[in-house]
Coordinates of N, CA and C in Angstrom, one line a residue:
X1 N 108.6 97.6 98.2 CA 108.5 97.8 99.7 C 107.1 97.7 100.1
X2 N 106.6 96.9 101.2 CA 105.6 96.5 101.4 C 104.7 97.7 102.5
X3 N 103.6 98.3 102.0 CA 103.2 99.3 103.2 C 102.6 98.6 104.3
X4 N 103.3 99.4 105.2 CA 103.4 99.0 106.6 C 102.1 99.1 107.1
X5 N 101.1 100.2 106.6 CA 99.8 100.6 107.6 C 99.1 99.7 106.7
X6 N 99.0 98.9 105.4 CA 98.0 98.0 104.7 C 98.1 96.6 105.4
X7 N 99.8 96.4 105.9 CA 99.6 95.4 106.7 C 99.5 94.8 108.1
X8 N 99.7 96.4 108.8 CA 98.9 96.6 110.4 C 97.7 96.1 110.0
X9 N 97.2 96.9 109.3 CA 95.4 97.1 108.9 C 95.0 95.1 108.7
X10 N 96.0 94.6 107.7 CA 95.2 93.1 107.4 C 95.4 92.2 108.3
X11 N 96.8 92.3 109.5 CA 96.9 91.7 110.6 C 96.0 91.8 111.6
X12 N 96.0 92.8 111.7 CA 94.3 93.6 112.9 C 93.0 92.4 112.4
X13 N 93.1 92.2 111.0 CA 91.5 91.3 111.0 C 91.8 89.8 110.9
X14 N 92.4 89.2 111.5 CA 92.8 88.3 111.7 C 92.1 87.6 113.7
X15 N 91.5 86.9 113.6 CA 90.3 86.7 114.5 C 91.2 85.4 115.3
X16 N 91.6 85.6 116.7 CA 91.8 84.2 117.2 C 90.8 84.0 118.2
X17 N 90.4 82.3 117.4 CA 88.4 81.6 118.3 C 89.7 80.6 119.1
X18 N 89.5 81.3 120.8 CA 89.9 80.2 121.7 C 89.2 78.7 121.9
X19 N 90.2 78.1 122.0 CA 89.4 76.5 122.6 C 88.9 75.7 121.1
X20 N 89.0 76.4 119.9 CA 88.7 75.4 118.4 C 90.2 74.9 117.5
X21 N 90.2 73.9 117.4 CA 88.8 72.8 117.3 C 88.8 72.1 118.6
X22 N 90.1 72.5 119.7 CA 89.8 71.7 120.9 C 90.4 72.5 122.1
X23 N 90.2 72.4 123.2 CA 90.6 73.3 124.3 C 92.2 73.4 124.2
X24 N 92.1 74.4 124.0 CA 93.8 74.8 124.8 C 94.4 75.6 123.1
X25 N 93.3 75.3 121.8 CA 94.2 75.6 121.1 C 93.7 77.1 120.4
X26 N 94.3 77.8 119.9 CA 94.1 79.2 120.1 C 94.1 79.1 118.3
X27 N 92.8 79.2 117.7 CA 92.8 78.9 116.2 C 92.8 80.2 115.3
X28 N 93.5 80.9 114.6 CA 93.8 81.9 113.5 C 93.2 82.0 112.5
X29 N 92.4 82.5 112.6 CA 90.8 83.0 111.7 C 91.2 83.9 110.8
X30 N 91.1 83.4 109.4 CA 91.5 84.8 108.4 C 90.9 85.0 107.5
X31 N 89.4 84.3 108.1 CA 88.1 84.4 106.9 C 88.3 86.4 107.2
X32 N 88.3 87.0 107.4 CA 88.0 88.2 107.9 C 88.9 88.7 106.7
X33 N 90.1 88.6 107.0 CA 91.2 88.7 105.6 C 91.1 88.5 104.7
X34 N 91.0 87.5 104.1 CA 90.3 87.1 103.0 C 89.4 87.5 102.2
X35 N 88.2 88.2 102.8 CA 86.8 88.8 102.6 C 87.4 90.2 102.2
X36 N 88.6 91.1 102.7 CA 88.7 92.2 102.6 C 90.3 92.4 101.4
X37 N 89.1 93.0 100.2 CA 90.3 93.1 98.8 C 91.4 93.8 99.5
X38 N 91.6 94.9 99.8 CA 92.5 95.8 100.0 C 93.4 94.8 100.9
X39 N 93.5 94.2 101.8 CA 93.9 93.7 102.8 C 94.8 92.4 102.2
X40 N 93.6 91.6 101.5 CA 94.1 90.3 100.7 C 95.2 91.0 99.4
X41 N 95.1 92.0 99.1 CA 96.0 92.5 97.8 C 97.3 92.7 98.3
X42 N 97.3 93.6 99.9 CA 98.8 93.6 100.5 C 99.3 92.8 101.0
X43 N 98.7 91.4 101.8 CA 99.7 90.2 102.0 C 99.9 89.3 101.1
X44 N 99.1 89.6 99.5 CA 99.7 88.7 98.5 C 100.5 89.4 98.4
X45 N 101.3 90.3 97.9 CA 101.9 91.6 97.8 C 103.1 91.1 98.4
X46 N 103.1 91.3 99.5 CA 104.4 90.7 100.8 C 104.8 90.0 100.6
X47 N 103.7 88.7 100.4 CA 104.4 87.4 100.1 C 105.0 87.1 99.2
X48 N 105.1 88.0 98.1 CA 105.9 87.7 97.0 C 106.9 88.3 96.8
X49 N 106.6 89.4 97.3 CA 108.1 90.4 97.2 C 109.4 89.7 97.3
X50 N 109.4 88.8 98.7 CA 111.2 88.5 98.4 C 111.5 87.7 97.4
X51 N 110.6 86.9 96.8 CA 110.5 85.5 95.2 C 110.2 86.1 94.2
X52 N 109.8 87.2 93.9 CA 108.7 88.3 92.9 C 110.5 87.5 91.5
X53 N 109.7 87.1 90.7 CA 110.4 86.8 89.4 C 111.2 85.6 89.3
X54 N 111.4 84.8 90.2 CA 112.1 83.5 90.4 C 111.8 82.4 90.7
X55 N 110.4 82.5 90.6 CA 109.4 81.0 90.4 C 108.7 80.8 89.4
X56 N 108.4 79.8 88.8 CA 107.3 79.3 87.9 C 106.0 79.1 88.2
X57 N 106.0 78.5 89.3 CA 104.5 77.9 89.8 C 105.0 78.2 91.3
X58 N 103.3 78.1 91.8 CA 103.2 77.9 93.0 C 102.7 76.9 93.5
X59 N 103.4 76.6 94.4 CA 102.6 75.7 95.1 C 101.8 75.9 96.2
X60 N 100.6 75.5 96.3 CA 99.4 75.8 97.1 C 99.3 74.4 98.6
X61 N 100.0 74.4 99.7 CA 99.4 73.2 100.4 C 98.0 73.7 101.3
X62 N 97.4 72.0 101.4 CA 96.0 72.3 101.7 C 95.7 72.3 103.2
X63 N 95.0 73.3 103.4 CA 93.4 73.4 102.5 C 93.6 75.0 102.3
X64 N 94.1 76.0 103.9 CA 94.1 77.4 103.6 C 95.1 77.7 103.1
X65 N 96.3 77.3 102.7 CA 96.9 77.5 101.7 C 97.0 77.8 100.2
X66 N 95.7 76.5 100.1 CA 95.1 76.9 98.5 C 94.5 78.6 98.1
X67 N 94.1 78.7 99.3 CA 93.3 80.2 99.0 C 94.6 81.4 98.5
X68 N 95.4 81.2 99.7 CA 96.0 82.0 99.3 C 97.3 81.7 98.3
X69 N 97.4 81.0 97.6 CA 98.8 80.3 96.5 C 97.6 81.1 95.0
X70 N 96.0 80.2 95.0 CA 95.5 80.8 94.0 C 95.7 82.3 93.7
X71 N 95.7 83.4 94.9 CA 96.0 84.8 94.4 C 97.5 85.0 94.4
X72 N 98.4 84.8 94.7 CA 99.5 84.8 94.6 C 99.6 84.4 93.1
X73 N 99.3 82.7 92.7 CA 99.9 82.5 91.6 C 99.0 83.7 90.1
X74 N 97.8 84.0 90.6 CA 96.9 84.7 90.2 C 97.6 86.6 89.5
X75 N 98.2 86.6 90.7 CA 99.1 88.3 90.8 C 100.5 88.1 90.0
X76 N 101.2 86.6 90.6 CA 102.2 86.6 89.3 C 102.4 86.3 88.4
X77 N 101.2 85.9 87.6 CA 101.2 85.4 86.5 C 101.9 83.6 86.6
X78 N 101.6 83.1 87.1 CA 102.2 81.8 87.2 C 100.9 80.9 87.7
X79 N 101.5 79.4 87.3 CA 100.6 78.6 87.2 C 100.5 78.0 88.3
X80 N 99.7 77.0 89.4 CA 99.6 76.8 90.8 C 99.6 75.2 90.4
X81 N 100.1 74.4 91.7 CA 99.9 73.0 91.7 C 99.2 72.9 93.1
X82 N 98.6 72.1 93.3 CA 98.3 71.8 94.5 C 98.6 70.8 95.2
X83 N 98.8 71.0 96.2 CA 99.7 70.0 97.5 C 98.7 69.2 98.2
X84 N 97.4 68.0 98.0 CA 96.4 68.1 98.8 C 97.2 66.6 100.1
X85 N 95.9 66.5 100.9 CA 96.2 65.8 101.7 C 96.2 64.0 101.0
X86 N 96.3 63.6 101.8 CA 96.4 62.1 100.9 C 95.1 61.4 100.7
X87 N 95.1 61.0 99.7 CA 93.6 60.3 99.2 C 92.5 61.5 98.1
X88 N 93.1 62.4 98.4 CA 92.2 63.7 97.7 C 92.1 63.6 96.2
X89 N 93.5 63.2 95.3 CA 93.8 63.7 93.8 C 93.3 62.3 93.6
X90 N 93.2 62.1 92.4 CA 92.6 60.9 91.3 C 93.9 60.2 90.9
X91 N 94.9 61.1 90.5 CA 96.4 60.3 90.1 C 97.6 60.7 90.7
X92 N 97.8 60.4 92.0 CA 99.1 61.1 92.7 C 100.1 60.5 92.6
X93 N 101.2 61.3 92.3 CA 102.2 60.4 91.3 C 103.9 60.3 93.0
X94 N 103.5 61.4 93.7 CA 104.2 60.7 95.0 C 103.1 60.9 96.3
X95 N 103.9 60.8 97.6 CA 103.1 61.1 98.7 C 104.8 61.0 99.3
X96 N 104.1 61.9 100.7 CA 104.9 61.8 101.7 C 104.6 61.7 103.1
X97 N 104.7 60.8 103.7 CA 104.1 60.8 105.5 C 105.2 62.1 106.0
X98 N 104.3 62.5 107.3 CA 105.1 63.4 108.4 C 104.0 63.0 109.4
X99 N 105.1 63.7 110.7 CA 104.5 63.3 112.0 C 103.3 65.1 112.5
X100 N 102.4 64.7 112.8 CA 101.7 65.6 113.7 C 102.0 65.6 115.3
X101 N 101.0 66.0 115.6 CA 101.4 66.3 117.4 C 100.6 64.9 118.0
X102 N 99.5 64.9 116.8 CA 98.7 63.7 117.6 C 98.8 62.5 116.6
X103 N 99.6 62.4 115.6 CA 99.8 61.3 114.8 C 100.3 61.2 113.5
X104 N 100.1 60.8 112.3 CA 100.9 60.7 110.7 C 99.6 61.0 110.2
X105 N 100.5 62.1 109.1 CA 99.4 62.7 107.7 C 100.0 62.5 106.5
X106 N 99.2 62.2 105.6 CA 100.7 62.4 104.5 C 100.2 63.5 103.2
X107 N 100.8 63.6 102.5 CA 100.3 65.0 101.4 C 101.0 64.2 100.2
X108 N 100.1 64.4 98.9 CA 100.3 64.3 97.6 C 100.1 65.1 96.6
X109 N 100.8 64.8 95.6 CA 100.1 65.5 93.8 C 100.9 65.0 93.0
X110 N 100.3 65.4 92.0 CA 100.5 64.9 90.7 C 102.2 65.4 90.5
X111 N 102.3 64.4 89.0 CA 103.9 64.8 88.7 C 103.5 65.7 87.1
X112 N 102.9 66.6 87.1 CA 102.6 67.8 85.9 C 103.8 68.8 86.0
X113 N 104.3 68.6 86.5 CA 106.0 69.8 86.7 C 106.6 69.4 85.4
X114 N 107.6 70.1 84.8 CA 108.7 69.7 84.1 C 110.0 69.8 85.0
X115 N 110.6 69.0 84.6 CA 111.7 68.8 85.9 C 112.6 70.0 85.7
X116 N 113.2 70.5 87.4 CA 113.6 72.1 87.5 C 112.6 73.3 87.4
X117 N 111.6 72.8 87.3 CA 110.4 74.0 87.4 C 110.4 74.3 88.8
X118 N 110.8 76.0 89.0 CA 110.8 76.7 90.0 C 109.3 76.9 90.6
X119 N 109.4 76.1 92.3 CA 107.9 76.7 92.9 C 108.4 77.2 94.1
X120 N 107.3 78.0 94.7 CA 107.1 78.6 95.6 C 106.6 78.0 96.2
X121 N 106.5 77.5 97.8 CA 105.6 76.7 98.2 C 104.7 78.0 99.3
X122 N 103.6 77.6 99.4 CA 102.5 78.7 100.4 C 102.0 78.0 100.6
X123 N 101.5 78.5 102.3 CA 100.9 78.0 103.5 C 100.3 79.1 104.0
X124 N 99.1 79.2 104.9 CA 98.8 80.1 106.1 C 99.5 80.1 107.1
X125 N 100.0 78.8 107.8 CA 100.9 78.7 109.2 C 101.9 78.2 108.8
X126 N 103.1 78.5 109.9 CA 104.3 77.7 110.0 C 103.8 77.5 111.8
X127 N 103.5 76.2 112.1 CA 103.3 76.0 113.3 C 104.7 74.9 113.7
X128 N 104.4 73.6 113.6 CA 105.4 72.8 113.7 C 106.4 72.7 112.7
X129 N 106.0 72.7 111.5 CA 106.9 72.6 110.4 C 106.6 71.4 109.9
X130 N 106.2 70.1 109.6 CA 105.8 68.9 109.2 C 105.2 69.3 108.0
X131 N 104.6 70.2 107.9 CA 103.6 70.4 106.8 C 104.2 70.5 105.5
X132 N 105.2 71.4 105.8 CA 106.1 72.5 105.0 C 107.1 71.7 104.8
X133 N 107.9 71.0 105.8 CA 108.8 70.2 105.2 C 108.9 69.1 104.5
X134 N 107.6 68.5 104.2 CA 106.7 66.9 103.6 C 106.5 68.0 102.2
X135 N 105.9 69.1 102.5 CA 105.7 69.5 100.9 C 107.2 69.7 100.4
X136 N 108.3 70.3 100.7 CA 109.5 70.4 100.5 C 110.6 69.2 99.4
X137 N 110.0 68.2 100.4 CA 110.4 67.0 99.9 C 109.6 66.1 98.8
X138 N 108.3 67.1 99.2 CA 107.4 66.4 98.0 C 107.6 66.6 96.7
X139 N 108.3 68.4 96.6 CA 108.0 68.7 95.2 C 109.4 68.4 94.5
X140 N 110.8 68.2 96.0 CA 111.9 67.9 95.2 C 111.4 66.5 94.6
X141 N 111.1 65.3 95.0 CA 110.9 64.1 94.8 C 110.6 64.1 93.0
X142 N 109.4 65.1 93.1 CA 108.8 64.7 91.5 C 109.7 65.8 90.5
X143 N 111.0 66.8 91.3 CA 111.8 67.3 90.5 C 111.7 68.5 90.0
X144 N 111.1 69.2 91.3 CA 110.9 70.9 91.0 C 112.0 71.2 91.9
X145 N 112.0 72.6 91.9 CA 113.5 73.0 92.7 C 112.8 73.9 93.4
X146 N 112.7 73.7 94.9 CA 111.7 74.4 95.6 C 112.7 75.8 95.9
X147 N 112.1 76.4 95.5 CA 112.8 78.2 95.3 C 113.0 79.0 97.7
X148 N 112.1 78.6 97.6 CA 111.2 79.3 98.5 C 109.9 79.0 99.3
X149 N 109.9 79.0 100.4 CA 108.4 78.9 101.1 C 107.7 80.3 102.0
X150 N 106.5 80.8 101.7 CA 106.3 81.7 102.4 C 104.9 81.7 103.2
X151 N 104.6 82.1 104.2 CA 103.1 81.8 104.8 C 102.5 82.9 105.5
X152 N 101.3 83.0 105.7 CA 101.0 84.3 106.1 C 101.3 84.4 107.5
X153 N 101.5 83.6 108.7 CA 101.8 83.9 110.0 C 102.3 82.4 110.2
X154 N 103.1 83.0 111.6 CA 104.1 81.9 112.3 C 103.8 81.4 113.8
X155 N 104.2 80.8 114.2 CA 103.8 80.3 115.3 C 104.7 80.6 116.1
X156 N 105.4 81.7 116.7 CA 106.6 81.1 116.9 C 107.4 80.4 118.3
X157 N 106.3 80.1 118.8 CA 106.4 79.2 120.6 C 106.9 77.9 120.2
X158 N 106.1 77.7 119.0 CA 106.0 76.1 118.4 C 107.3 75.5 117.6
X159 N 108.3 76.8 117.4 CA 109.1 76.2 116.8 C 109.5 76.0 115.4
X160 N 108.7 76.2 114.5 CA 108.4 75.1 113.3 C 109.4 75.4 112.5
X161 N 110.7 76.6 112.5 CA 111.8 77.2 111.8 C 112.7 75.3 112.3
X162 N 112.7 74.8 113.1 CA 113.6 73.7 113.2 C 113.2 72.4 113.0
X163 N 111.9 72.4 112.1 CA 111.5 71.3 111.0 C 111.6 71.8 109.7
X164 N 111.1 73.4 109.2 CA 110.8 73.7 108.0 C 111.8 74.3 107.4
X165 N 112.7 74.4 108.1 CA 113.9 75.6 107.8 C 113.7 76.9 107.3
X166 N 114.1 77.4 106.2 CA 113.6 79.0 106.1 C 112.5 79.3 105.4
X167 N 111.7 80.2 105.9 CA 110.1 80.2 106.2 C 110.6 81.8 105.8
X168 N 109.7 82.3 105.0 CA 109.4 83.9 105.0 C 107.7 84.2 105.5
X169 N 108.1 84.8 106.7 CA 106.2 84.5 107.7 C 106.3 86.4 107.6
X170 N 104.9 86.8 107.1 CA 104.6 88.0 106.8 C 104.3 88.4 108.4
X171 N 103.7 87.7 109.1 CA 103.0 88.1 110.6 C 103.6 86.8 111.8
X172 N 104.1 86.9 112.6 CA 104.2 85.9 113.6 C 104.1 86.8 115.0
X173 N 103.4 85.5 115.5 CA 102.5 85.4 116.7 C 103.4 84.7 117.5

């Protein structure tokens, strides 16, 4: 059961810098979280609770995602893969385009899975959903069996539950 005043307390330091990286967009700052053990210990904590024993790996997409997949896969004793943007890895064995608001990104990694290897996929946002659902497809493609996706906050004006499908968001905004 996740305590409720550890994760008032880690939502509270969570900083939104208006107008970055461009006007109008309201950016979710969680260097602040991050920096604070206690805080960072109860939303890894959360985020595992509903998957806690039914993944193998995690999967980490980039870039704040990585941070928090490394303590996650770190707390469950499981191994992390990383989801980076395209062009990043030395041998990416798929890729997958998706649409942005202002154009195409695509995300890759390596094929180091053994096929049916259970991952969890993690993210900081579920904004649009493109992110989440490109990694989705990315890790069925190289033949993991994506368990679960969970992220530390949601967007939820934006929608992104009707690109990403089910999302476990510890905080939405």
């Amino acid at each position: 059961m996740p305590d409720t005043a550890a994760l008032d307390r880690a939502e509270s330091l969570i900083r939104t810098i208006p107008d970055y990286p461009s006007p109008g967009i309201q950016f979710r700052d969680i260097t602040p979280l991050l920096a604070d053990a206690a805080a960072l210990r109860a939303v890894t904590r959360a985020l595992i609770e509903p998957f806690a024993g039914g993944f193998d790996v995690v999967g980490g997409i980039e870039a704040r995602g990585f941070l928090l997949a490394g303590v996650i896969a770190a707390e469950a004793g499981v191994g992390l893969v990383p989801i980076r943007k395209a062009g990043k890895l030395p041998r990416p064995a798929a890729s997958v385009s998706y649409a942005l608001e202002y154009g195409e990104a695509a995300i890759e990694a390596h094929d180091d899975l053994a096929p049916g290897t259970r991952i969890l996929l993690v993210d900081d946002v579920l904004a649009t959903g493109g992110t989440i659902a490109a990694a989705r497809e990315l890790m069925t493609t190289l033949g993991a069996e994506v368990i679960g996706t969970t992220v530390l906050m949601e967007l939820e004006a934006l929608n992104g539950r009707a690109v990403a499908g089910e999302v476990h968001s510890l905080f939405v905004v």
